[in-house]
PDB file of C-alpha atoms and ligand atoms in Angstrom:
ATOM      1  CA  MET A  25     -34.714  66.628 -76.262  1.00 66.00           C
ATOM      2  CA  LYS A  26     -36.625  68.015 -79.295  1.00 79.00           C
ATOM      3  CA  ASP A  27     -38.985  65.649 -81.072  1.00 87.00           C
ATOM      4  CA  ASN A  28     -36.839  65.358 -84.209  1.00 92.00           C
ATOM      5  CA  ILE A  29     -33.553  64.665 -82.388  1.00 95.00           C
ATOM      6  CA  PHE A  30     -33.010  60.958 -81.769  1.00 97.00           C
ATOM      7  CA  VAL A  31     -30.253  59.545 -79.558  1.00 97.00           C
ATOM      8  CA  MET A  32     -29.864  55.764 -79.994  1.00 92.00           C
ATOM      9  CA  ASP A  33     -29.423  54.076 -76.654  1.00 87.00           C
ATOM     10  CA  HIS A  34     -29.547  50.505 -77.990  1.00 94.00           C
ATOM     11  CA  PRO A  35     -27.044  48.314 -76.087  1.00 97.00           C
ATOM     12  CA  LEU A  36     -25.370  47.093 -79.297  1.00 97.00           C
ATOM     13  CA  ILE A  37     -24.686  50.660 -80.398  1.00 97.00           C
ATOM     14  CA  GLN A  38     -23.425  51.709 -76.968  1.00 97.00           C
ATOM     15  CA  HIS A  39     -21.109  48.682 -76.729  1.00 98.00           C
ATOM     16  CA  LYS A  40     -19.630  49.245 -80.200  1.00 98.00           C
ATOM     17  CA  LEU A  41     -19.239  52.953 -79.477  1.00 98.00           C
ATOM     18  CA  THR A  42     -17.150  52.204 -76.406  1.00 98.00           C
ATOM     19  CA  ILE A  43     -14.688  50.192 -78.521  1.00 98.00           C
ATOM     20  CA  LEU A  44     -14.716  52.932 -81.167  1.00 98.00           C
ATOM     21  CA  ARG A  45     -13.773  55.601 -78.639  1.00 98.00           C
ATOM     22  CA  ASP A  46     -10.859  53.571 -77.197  1.00 98.00           C
ATOM     23  CA  LYS A  47      -7.526  55.005 -78.357  1.00 98.00           C
ATOM     24  CA  HIS A  48      -6.105  51.458 -78.603  1.00 98.00           C
ATOM     25  CA  THR A  49      -8.612  50.506 -81.330  1.00 98.00           C
ATOM     26  CA  GLY A  50      -6.749  50.284 -84.649  1.00 97.00           C
ATOM     27  CA  THR A  51      -7.774  51.484 -88.114  1.00 98.00           C
ATOM     28  CA  LYS A  52      -9.207  48.173 -89.383  1.00 98.00           C
ATOM     29  CA  GLN A  53     -11.491  47.657 -86.407  1.00 98.00           C
ATOM     30  CA  PHE A  54     -12.384  51.366 -86.283  1.00 98.00           C
ATOM     31  CA  ARG A  55     -13.581  51.240 -89.908  1.00 98.00           C
ATOM     32  CA  GLU A  56     -15.611  48.086 -89.280  1.00 98.00           C
ATOM     33  CA  LEU A  57     -17.243  49.592 -86.210  1.00 98.00           C
ATOM     34  CA  VAL A  58     -18.152  52.862 -87.952  1.00 98.00           C
ATOM     35  CA  ASN A  59     -19.940  50.827 -90.623  1.00 98.00           C
ATOM     36  CA  GLU A  60     -21.667  48.570 -88.089  1.00 98.00           C
ATOM     37  CA  ILE A  61     -22.878  51.547 -86.053  1.00 98.00           C
ATOM     38  CA  ALA A  62     -24.064  53.253 -89.256  1.00 98.00           C
ATOM     39  CA  THR A  63     -26.145  50.159 -90.079  1.00 98.00           C
ATOM     40  CA  LEU A  64     -27.732  50.233 -86.627  1.00 98.00           C
ATOM     41  CA  ILE A  65     -28.457  53.977 -86.817  1.00 97.00           C
ATOM     42  CA  CYS A  66     -29.916  53.453 -90.303  1.00 97.00           C
ATOM     43  CA  TYR A  67     -32.292  50.829 -88.875  1.00 95.00           C
ATOM     44  CA  GLU A  68     -33.663  53.425 -86.463  1.00 94.00           C
ATOM     45  CA  ALA A  69     -33.623  56.340 -88.915  1.00 95.00           C
ATOM     46  CA  THR A  70     -35.789  54.419 -91.406  1.00 96.00           C
ATOM     47  CA  ARG A  71     -38.402  53.436 -88.810  1.00 93.00           C
ATOM     48  CA  ASN A  72     -40.980  55.952 -90.121  1.00 92.00           C
ATOM     49  CA  TRP A  73     -40.750  54.879 -93.780  1.00 94.00           C
ATOM     50  CA  PRO A  74     -44.225  54.285 -95.190  1.00 94.00           C
ATOM     51  CA  LEU A  75     -45.359  50.814 -96.260  1.00 96.00           C
ATOM     52  CA  GLN A  76     -47.823  49.747 -98.933  1.00 97.00           C
ATOM     53  CA  ASP A  77     -49.698  46.516 -99.567  1.00 98.00           C
ATOM     54  CA  VAL A  78     -48.364  44.130-102.188  1.00 97.00           C
ATOM     55  CA  GLU A  79     -49.843  40.853-103.386  1.00 98.00           C
ATOM     56  CA  ILE A  80     -47.413  37.920-103.598  1.00 98.00           C
ATOM     57  CA  GLU A  81     -47.651  34.158-103.805  1.00 98.00           C
ATOM     58  CA  THR A  82     -45.966  32.087-101.119  1.00 98.00           C
ATOM     59  CA  PRO A  83     -45.401  28.363-101.815  1.00 98.00           C
ATOM     60  CA  MET A  84     -48.679  27.892 -99.881  1.00 98.00           C
ATOM     61  CA  GLN A  85     -51.088  30.562-101.195  1.00 98.00           C
ATOM     62  CA  LYS A  86     -51.559  34.154-102.310  1.00 98.00           C
ATOM     63  CA  ALA A  87     -51.005  36.757 -99.612  1.00 98.00           C
ATOM     64  CA  VAL A  88     -51.199  40.512 -99.235  1.00 98.00           C
ATOM     65  CA  THR A  89     -48.091  41.677 -97.402  1.00 98.00           C
ATOM     66  CA  LYS A  90     -46.069  44.873 -96.986  1.00 97.00           C
ATOM     67  CA  GLU A  91     -43.319  46.557 -98.940  1.00 95.00           C
ATOM     68  CA  ILE A  92     -41.623  49.951 -98.586  1.00 94.00           C
ATOM     69  CA  ALA A  93     -43.647  52.476-100.594  1.00 93.00           C
ATOM     70  CA  GLY A  94     -41.549  53.680-103.549  1.00 82.00           C
ATOM     71  CA  LYS A  95     -38.679  54.957-101.494  1.00 83.00           C
ATOM     72  CA  LYS A  96     -35.958  56.772-103.439  1.00 95.00           C
ATOM     73  CA  VAL A  97     -33.007  57.617-101.233  1.00 97.00           C
ATOM     74  CA  ALA A  98     -29.763  59.531-101.630  1.00 98.00           C
ATOM     75  CA  LEU A  99     -26.933  59.074 -99.149  1.00 98.00           C
ATOM     76  CA  VAL A 100     -24.647  62.109 -98.922  1.00 98.00           C
ATOM     77  CA  PRO A 101     -21.471  61.566 -96.897  1.00 98.00           C
ATOM     78  CA  ILE A 102     -19.515  64.654 -95.882  1.00 98.00           C
ATOM     79  CA  LEU A 103     -15.907  63.980 -96.939  1.00 97.00           C
ATOM     80  CA  ARG A 104     -13.823  62.542 -95.592  1.00 95.00           C
ATOM     81  CA  ALA A 105     -15.139  60.905 -92.459  1.00 97.00           C
ATOM     82  CA  GLY A 106     -18.726  60.470 -93.710  1.00 98.00           C
ATOM     83  CA  LEU A 107     -17.401  57.988 -96.286  1.00 98.00           C
ATOM     84  CA  GLY A 108     -16.819  55.585 -93.414  1.00 98.00           C
ATOM     85  CA  MET A 109     -20.586  55.240 -92.898  1.00 98.00           C
ATOM     86  CA  VAL A 110     -21.629  54.623 -96.521  1.00 98.00           C
ATOM     87  CA  ASP A 111     -21.166  50.836 -96.762  1.00 98.00           C
ATOM     88  CA  GLY A 112     -22.955  50.337 -93.453  1.00 98.00           C
ATOM     89  CA  MET A 113     -25.921  52.319 -94.775  1.00 98.00           C
ATOM     90  CA  LEU A 114     -25.913  50.493 -98.128  1.00 98.00           C
ATOM     91  CA  ASN A 115     -26.228  47.195 -96.236  1.00 97.00           C
ATOM     92  CA  LEU A 116     -29.819  48.185 -95.470  1.00 97.00           C
ATOM     93  CA  VAL A 117     -30.598  50.556 -98.360  1.00 97.00           C
ATOM     94  CA  PRO A 118     -28.706  48.963-101.277  1.00 96.00           C
ATOM     95  CA  SER A 119     -30.524  50.887-104.026  1.00 95.00           C
ATOM     96  CA  ALA A 120     -29.652  54.325-102.650  1.00 97.00           C
ATOM     97  CA  LYS A 121     -27.726  56.731-104.855  1.00 98.00           C
ATOM     98  CA  VAL A 122     -24.668  58.321-103.279  1.00 98.00           C
ATOM     99  CA  GLY A 123     -23.680  61.995-103.590  1.00 98.00           C
ATOM    100  CA  HIS A 124     -20.626  63.601-102.011  1.00 98.00           C
ATOM    101  CA  ILE A 125     -19.952  66.923-100.325  1.00 98.00           C
ATOM    102  CA  GLY A 126     -16.343  67.799 -99.576  1.00 97.00           C
ATOM    103  CA  LEU A 127     -15.871  70.040 -96.538  1.00 93.00           C
ATOM    104  CA  TYR A 128     -12.965  70.492 -94.170  1.00 89.00           C
ATOM    105  CA  ARG A 129     -12.740  72.598 -91.043  1.00 84.00           C
ATOM    106  CA  ASP A 130     -10.190  75.363 -91.185  1.00 88.00           C
ATOM    107  CA  HIS A 131      -8.005  74.631 -88.155  1.00 84.00           C
ATOM    108  CA  GLU A 132      -7.752  78.310 -87.155  1.00 88.00           C
ATOM    109  CA  THR A 133     -11.320  79.524 -87.627  1.00 90.00           C
ATOM    110  CA  LEU A 134     -13.097  76.126 -87.319  1.00 86.00           C
ATOM    111  CA  GLN A 135     -15.233  77.312 -90.254  1.00 90.00           C
ATOM    112  CA  PRO A 136     -16.075  74.683 -92.922  1.00 91.00           C
ATOM    113  CA  VAL A 137     -14.486  75.141 -96.347  1.00 93.00           C
ATOM    114  CA  GLU A 138     -16.257  73.549 -99.335  1.00 94.00           C
ATOM    115  CA  TYR A 139     -14.016  71.770-101.868  1.00 95.00           C
ATOM    116  CA  TYR A 140     -16.298  69.230-103.610  1.00 96.00           C
ATOM    117  CA  ASN A 141     -19.970  68.840-104.410  1.00 96.00           C
ATOM    118  CA  LYS A 142     -21.526  66.117-106.586  1.00 98.00           C
ATOM    119  CA  LEU A 143     -25.156  65.177-105.934  1.00 98.00           C
ATOM    120  CA  PRO A 144     -27.467  62.788-107.836  1.00 97.00           C
ATOM    121  CA  GLY A 145     -29.199  64.577-110.757  1.00 96.00           C
ATOM    122  CA  ASP A 146     -32.668  63.467-109.612  1.00 97.00           C
ATOM    123  CA  ILE A 147     -32.172  64.508-105.988  1.00 97.00           C
ATOM    124  CA  GLU A 148     -35.458  66.449-105.930  1.00 97.00           C
ATOM    125  CA  GLU A 149     -37.245  63.072-106.107  1.00 96.00           C
ATOM    126  CA  ARG A 150     -35.228  61.639-103.218  1.00 97.00           C
ATOM    127  CA  ASP A 151     -35.131  61.528 -99.442  1.00 97.00           C
ATOM    128  CA  VAL A 152     -31.603  62.496 -98.437  1.00 98.00           C
ATOM    129  CA  MET A 153     -29.589  61.107 -95.544  1.00 98.00           C
ATOM    130  CA  ILE A 154     -26.473  63.176 -94.836  1.00 98.00           C
ATOM    131  CA  LEU A 155     -23.698  61.214 -93.107  1.00 98.00           C
ATOM    132  CA  ASP A 156     -20.864  62.387 -90.862  1.00 98.00           C
ATOM    133  CA  PRO A 157     -19.657  60.577 -87.734  1.00 98.00           C
ATOM    134  CA  MET A 158     -18.905  63.833 -85.869  1.00 98.00           C
ATOM    135  CA  LEU A 159     -21.151  66.814 -85.115  1.00 98.00           C
ATOM    136  CA  ALA A 160     -18.842  69.211 -83.258  1.00 97.00           C
ATOM    137  CA  THR A 161     -19.537  72.968 -83.654  1.00 95.00           C
ATOM    138  CA  GLY A 162     -22.168  72.024 -86.242  1.00 96.00           C
ATOM    139  CA  GLY A 163     -20.647  74.244 -88.928  1.00 95.00           C
ATOM    140  CA  SER A 164     -19.981  71.428 -91.413  1.00 95.00           C
ATOM    141  CA  ALA A 165     -23.417  69.857 -91.013  1.00 97.00           C
ATOM    142  CA  ILE A 166     -25.184  73.234 -91.272  1.00 97.00           C
ATOM    143  CA  ASP A 167     -23.323  74.068 -94.497  1.00 95.00           C
ATOM    144  CA  ALA A 168     -23.801  70.584 -95.994  1.00 97.00           C
ATOM    145  CA  ILE A 169     -27.538  70.715 -95.341  1.00 98.00           C
ATOM    146  CA  GLY A 170     -27.677  74.224 -96.847  1.00 96.00           C
ATOM    147  CA  ILE A 171     -25.944  72.906 -99.985  1.00 96.00           C
ATOM    148  CA  VAL A 172     -28.337  69.938-100.275  1.00 97.00           C
ATOM    149  CA  LYS A 173     -31.406  72.137 -99.667  1.00 97.00           C
ATOM    150  CA  ARG A 174     -30.542  74.220-102.753  1.00 96.00           C
ATOM    151  CA  SER A 175     -31.370  71.100-104.836  1.00 96.00           C
ATOM    152  CA  ASN A 176     -34.852  70.745-103.277  1.00 97.00           C
ATOM    153  CA  PRO A 177     -34.850  67.110-102.097  1.00 98.00           C
ATOM    154  CA  LYS A 178     -38.074  65.606-100.686  1.00 96.00           C
ATOM    155  CA  SER A 179     -36.634  65.478 -97.174  1.00 96.00           C
ATOM    156  CA  ILE A 180     -33.326  65.552 -95.300  1.00 98.00           C
ATOM    157  CA  LYS A 181     -32.087  63.632 -92.263  1.00 98.00           C
ATOM    158  CA  PHE A 182     -28.674  64.032 -90.655  1.00 98.00           C
ATOM    159  CA  LEU A 183     -27.020  60.891 -89.244  1.00 98.00           C
ATOM    160  CA  CYS A 184     -23.948  61.066 -87.030  1.00 98.00           C
ATOM    161  CA  ILE A 185     -22.301  58.915 -84.387  1.00 98.00           C
ATOM    162  CA  ILE A 186     -21.181  61.432 -81.751  1.00 98.00           C
ATOM    163  CA  ALA A 187     -22.692  64.883 -81.255  1.00 98.00           C
ATOM    164  CA  ALA A 188     -21.524  67.718 -79.012  1.00 98.00           C
ATOM    165  CA  PRO A 189     -24.354  69.581 -77.247  1.00 98.00           C
ATOM    166  CA  GLU A 190     -23.132  72.811 -78.884  1.00 97.00           C
ATOM    167  CA  GLY A 191     -23.376  71.334 -82.399  1.00 97.00           C
ATOM    168  CA  LEU A 192     -26.720  69.715 -81.772  1.00 98.00           C
ATOM    169  CA  LYS A 193     -28.189  73.041 -80.641  1.00 97.00           C
ATOM    170  CA  ALA A 194     -26.654  75.007 -83.525  1.00 97.00           C
ATOM    171  CA  LEU A 195     -27.792  72.479 -86.130  1.00 98.00           C
ATOM    172  CA  HIS A 196     -31.320  72.259 -84.782  1.00 97.00           C
ATOM    173  CA  GLU A 197     -31.610  76.062 -84.691  1.00 97.00           C
ATOM    174  CA  ALA A 198     -30.265  76.454 -88.232  1.00 97.00           C
ATOM    175  CA  HIS A 199     -32.348  73.622 -89.743  1.00 98.00           C
ATOM    176  CA  PRO A 200     -35.257  72.792 -87.408  1.00 97.00           C
ATOM    177  CA  ASP A 201     -36.934  70.757 -90.168  1.00 97.00           C
ATOM    178  CA  VAL A 202     -34.054  68.243 -90.357  1.00 98.00           C
ATOM    179  CA  GLY A 203     -34.244  65.108 -88.192  1.00 97.00           C
ATOM    180  CA  ILE A 204     -30.977  64.405 -86.368  1.00 98.00           C
ATOM    181  CA  TYR A 205     -29.964  60.833 -85.455  1.00 98.00           C
ATOM    182  CA  CYS A 206     -26.918  60.128 -83.302  1.00 98.00           C
ATOM    183  CA  ALA A 207     -25.527  57.400 -81.049  1.00 97.00           C
ATOM    184  CA  ALA A 208     -24.341  59.688 -78.235  1.00 98.00           C
ATOM    185  CA  VAL A 209     -24.403  63.280 -77.046  1.00 98.00           C
ATOM    186  CA  ASP A 210     -21.064  63.956 -75.387  1.00 98.00           C
ATOM    187  CA  GLU A 211     -20.031  66.421 -72.708  1.00 98.00           C
ATOM    188  CA  LYS A 212     -18.623  69.449 -74.551  1.00 97.00           C
ATOM    189  CA  LEU A 213     -16.120  70.807 -77.074  1.00 98.00           C
ATOM    190  CA  ASN A 214     -12.554  71.642 -76.129  1.00 97.00           C
ATOM    191  CA  GLU A 215     -10.873  74.933 -77.091  1.00 95.00           C
ATOM    192  CA  ASN A 216      -9.865  73.445 -80.482  1.00 93.00           C
ATOM    193  CA  GLY A 217     -13.407  72.372 -81.340  1.00 95.00           C
ATOM    194  CA  TYR A 218     -12.819  68.670 -80.575  1.00 97.00           C
ATOM    195  CA  ILE A 219     -15.520  66.667 -78.840  1.00 98.00           C
ATOM    196  CA  LEU A 220     -14.870  65.513 -75.249  1.00 98.00           C
ATOM    197  CA  PRO A 221     -14.620  62.655 -74.508  1.00 98.00           C
ATOM    198  CA  GLY A 222     -15.269  61.971 -78.241  1.00 98.00           C
ATOM    199  CA  LEU A 223     -13.053  59.632 -80.229  1.00 98.00           C
ATOM    200  CA  GLY A 224     -10.417  61.986 -81.615  1.00 98.00           C
ATOM    201  CA  ASP A 225     -10.234  62.871 -85.303  1.00 97.00           C
ATOM    202  CA  ALA A 226     -12.677  60.584 -87.076  1.00 98.00           C
ATOM    203  CA  GLY A 227     -11.191  61.072 -90.561  1.00 97.00           C
ATOM    204  CA  ASP A 228      -7.682  60.286 -89.352  1.00 97.00           C
ATOM    205  CA  ARG A 229      -8.847  57.187 -87.470  1.00 98.00           C
ATOM    206  CA  ILE A 230     -10.861  55.848 -90.439  1.00 98.00           C
ATOM    207  CA  PHE A 231      -8.158  56.421 -93.027  1.00 97.00           C
ATOM    208  CA  GLY A 232      -5.068  55.869 -90.865  1.00 96.00           C
ATOM    209  CA  THR A 233      -3.709  59.374 -91.490  1.00 96.00           C
ATOM    210  CA  LYS A 234      -2.189  61.655 -88.897  1.00 83.00           C
TER     211      LYS A 234
HETATM  212  C1  PRP B 305     -14.635  66.601 -89.131  1.00 80.18           C
HETATM  213  C2  PRP B 305     -15.914  65.777 -89.092  1.00 80.18           C
HETATM  214  C3  PRP B 305     -16.950  66.770 -89.504  1.00 80.18           C
HETATM  215  C4  PRP B 305     -16.430  68.046 -88.895  1.00 80.18           C
HETATM  216  C5  PRP B 305     -17.210  68.330 -87.651  1.00 80.18           C
HETATM  217  O1  PRP B 305     -14.176  66.732 -90.418  1.00 80.18           O
HETATM  218  O2  PRP B 305     -15.857  64.643 -89.905  1.00 80.18           O
HETATM  219  O3  PRP B 305     -17.091  66.908 -90.901  1.00 80.18           O
HETATM  220  O4  PRP B 305     -15.054  67.843 -88.567  1.00 80.18           O
HETATM  221  O5  PRP B 305     -16.857  69.547 -87.104  1.00 80.18           O
HETATM  222  P1  PRP B 305     -17.851  70.786 -87.037  1.00 80.18           P
HETATM  223  O6  PRP B 305     -19.162  70.261 -86.531  1.00 80.18           O
HETATM  224  O7  PRP B 305     -17.172  71.694 -86.033  1.00 80.18           O
HETATM  225  O8  PRP B 305     -17.946  71.395 -88.393  1.00 80.18           O
HETATM  226  P2  PRP B 305     -12.787  67.467 -90.770  1.00 80.18           P
HETATM  227  O9  PRP B 305     -13.033  68.903 -91.033  1.00 80.18           O
HETATM  228  O10 PRP B 305     -11.766  67.134 -89.726  1.00 80.18           O
HETATM  229  O11 PRP B 305     -12.405  66.839 -92.166  1.00 80.18           O
HETATM  230  P3  PRP B 305     -12.000  65.324 -92.558  1.00 80.18           P
HETATM  231  O12 PRP B 305     -13.251  64.479 -92.400  1.00 80.18           O
HETATM  232  O13 PRP B 305     -11.575  65.458 -93.958  1.00 80.18           O
HETATM  233  O14 PRP B 305     -10.897  64.871 -91.628  1.00 80.18           O
HETATM  234  N1  URA B 306     -14.008  66.362 -85.958  1.00 80.18           N
HETATM  235  C1  URA B 306     -13.554  65.185 -85.483  1.00 80.18           C
HETATM  236  O1  URA B 306     -13.172  64.296 -86.271  1.00 80.18           O
HETATM  237  N2  URA B 306     -13.511  65.001 -84.168  1.00 80.18           N
HETATM  238  C2  URA B 306     -13.929  65.927 -83.290  1.00 80.18           C
HETATM  239  O2  URA B 306     -13.879  65.684 -82.070  1.00 80.18           O
HETATM  240  C3  URA B 306     -14.408  67.149 -83.790  1.00 80.18           C
HETATM  241  C4  URA B 306     -14.448  67.335 -85.140  1.00 80.18           C
END
């Protein structure tokens, strides 16, 4: 694995992912699990954030302790399914601004089609975390990162739940500077571009559509 691709093997993530994949898991629990897994991935994806000293007063005495050094973050979910990860991320990074990129995969060509784009105005001062539970062919993630890069953010990370090996390779080749965080790398894509074993259509399972 490349040094900026991170696969979370924490038991809590793996356990929750098993329930998420199960076709008997209903919409309410699916939504909760996507958020919980996003929180756990966020914990790992923020591990390298720099700290600075800060002086405080405890009830006992003054102390020099640590705080996160001036971190300005933008979360950018790829619509629709990325929305399912936003609340879980905000649990740990409540001051983040949230932009949105609307992309859907054309069912025939599997190519992403852009239909919405609204990013924070000060994005060039921010570290961006792009969110999408599924990295399949990689087309949507590659395009979303290309769109965000045009606004010159300080850095970009891509956070997903399940990645296909094909998408991981394509994304890393297209944007080698972008750190990729995922909870699992699955076996392969099927002929319709769905991840096997995967979890089905993430957007449909989060929003109860079909
Ligand atoms: C899904 C998923 C990703 C994309 C991944 O979205 O949420 O955005 O497919 O596939 P790719 O790596 O081959 O581009 P979809 O296009 O189904 O849209 P939706 O979230 O609105 O359902
Ligand atoms: N999008 C999904 O939601 N699921 C897949 O398996 C592939 C793309």
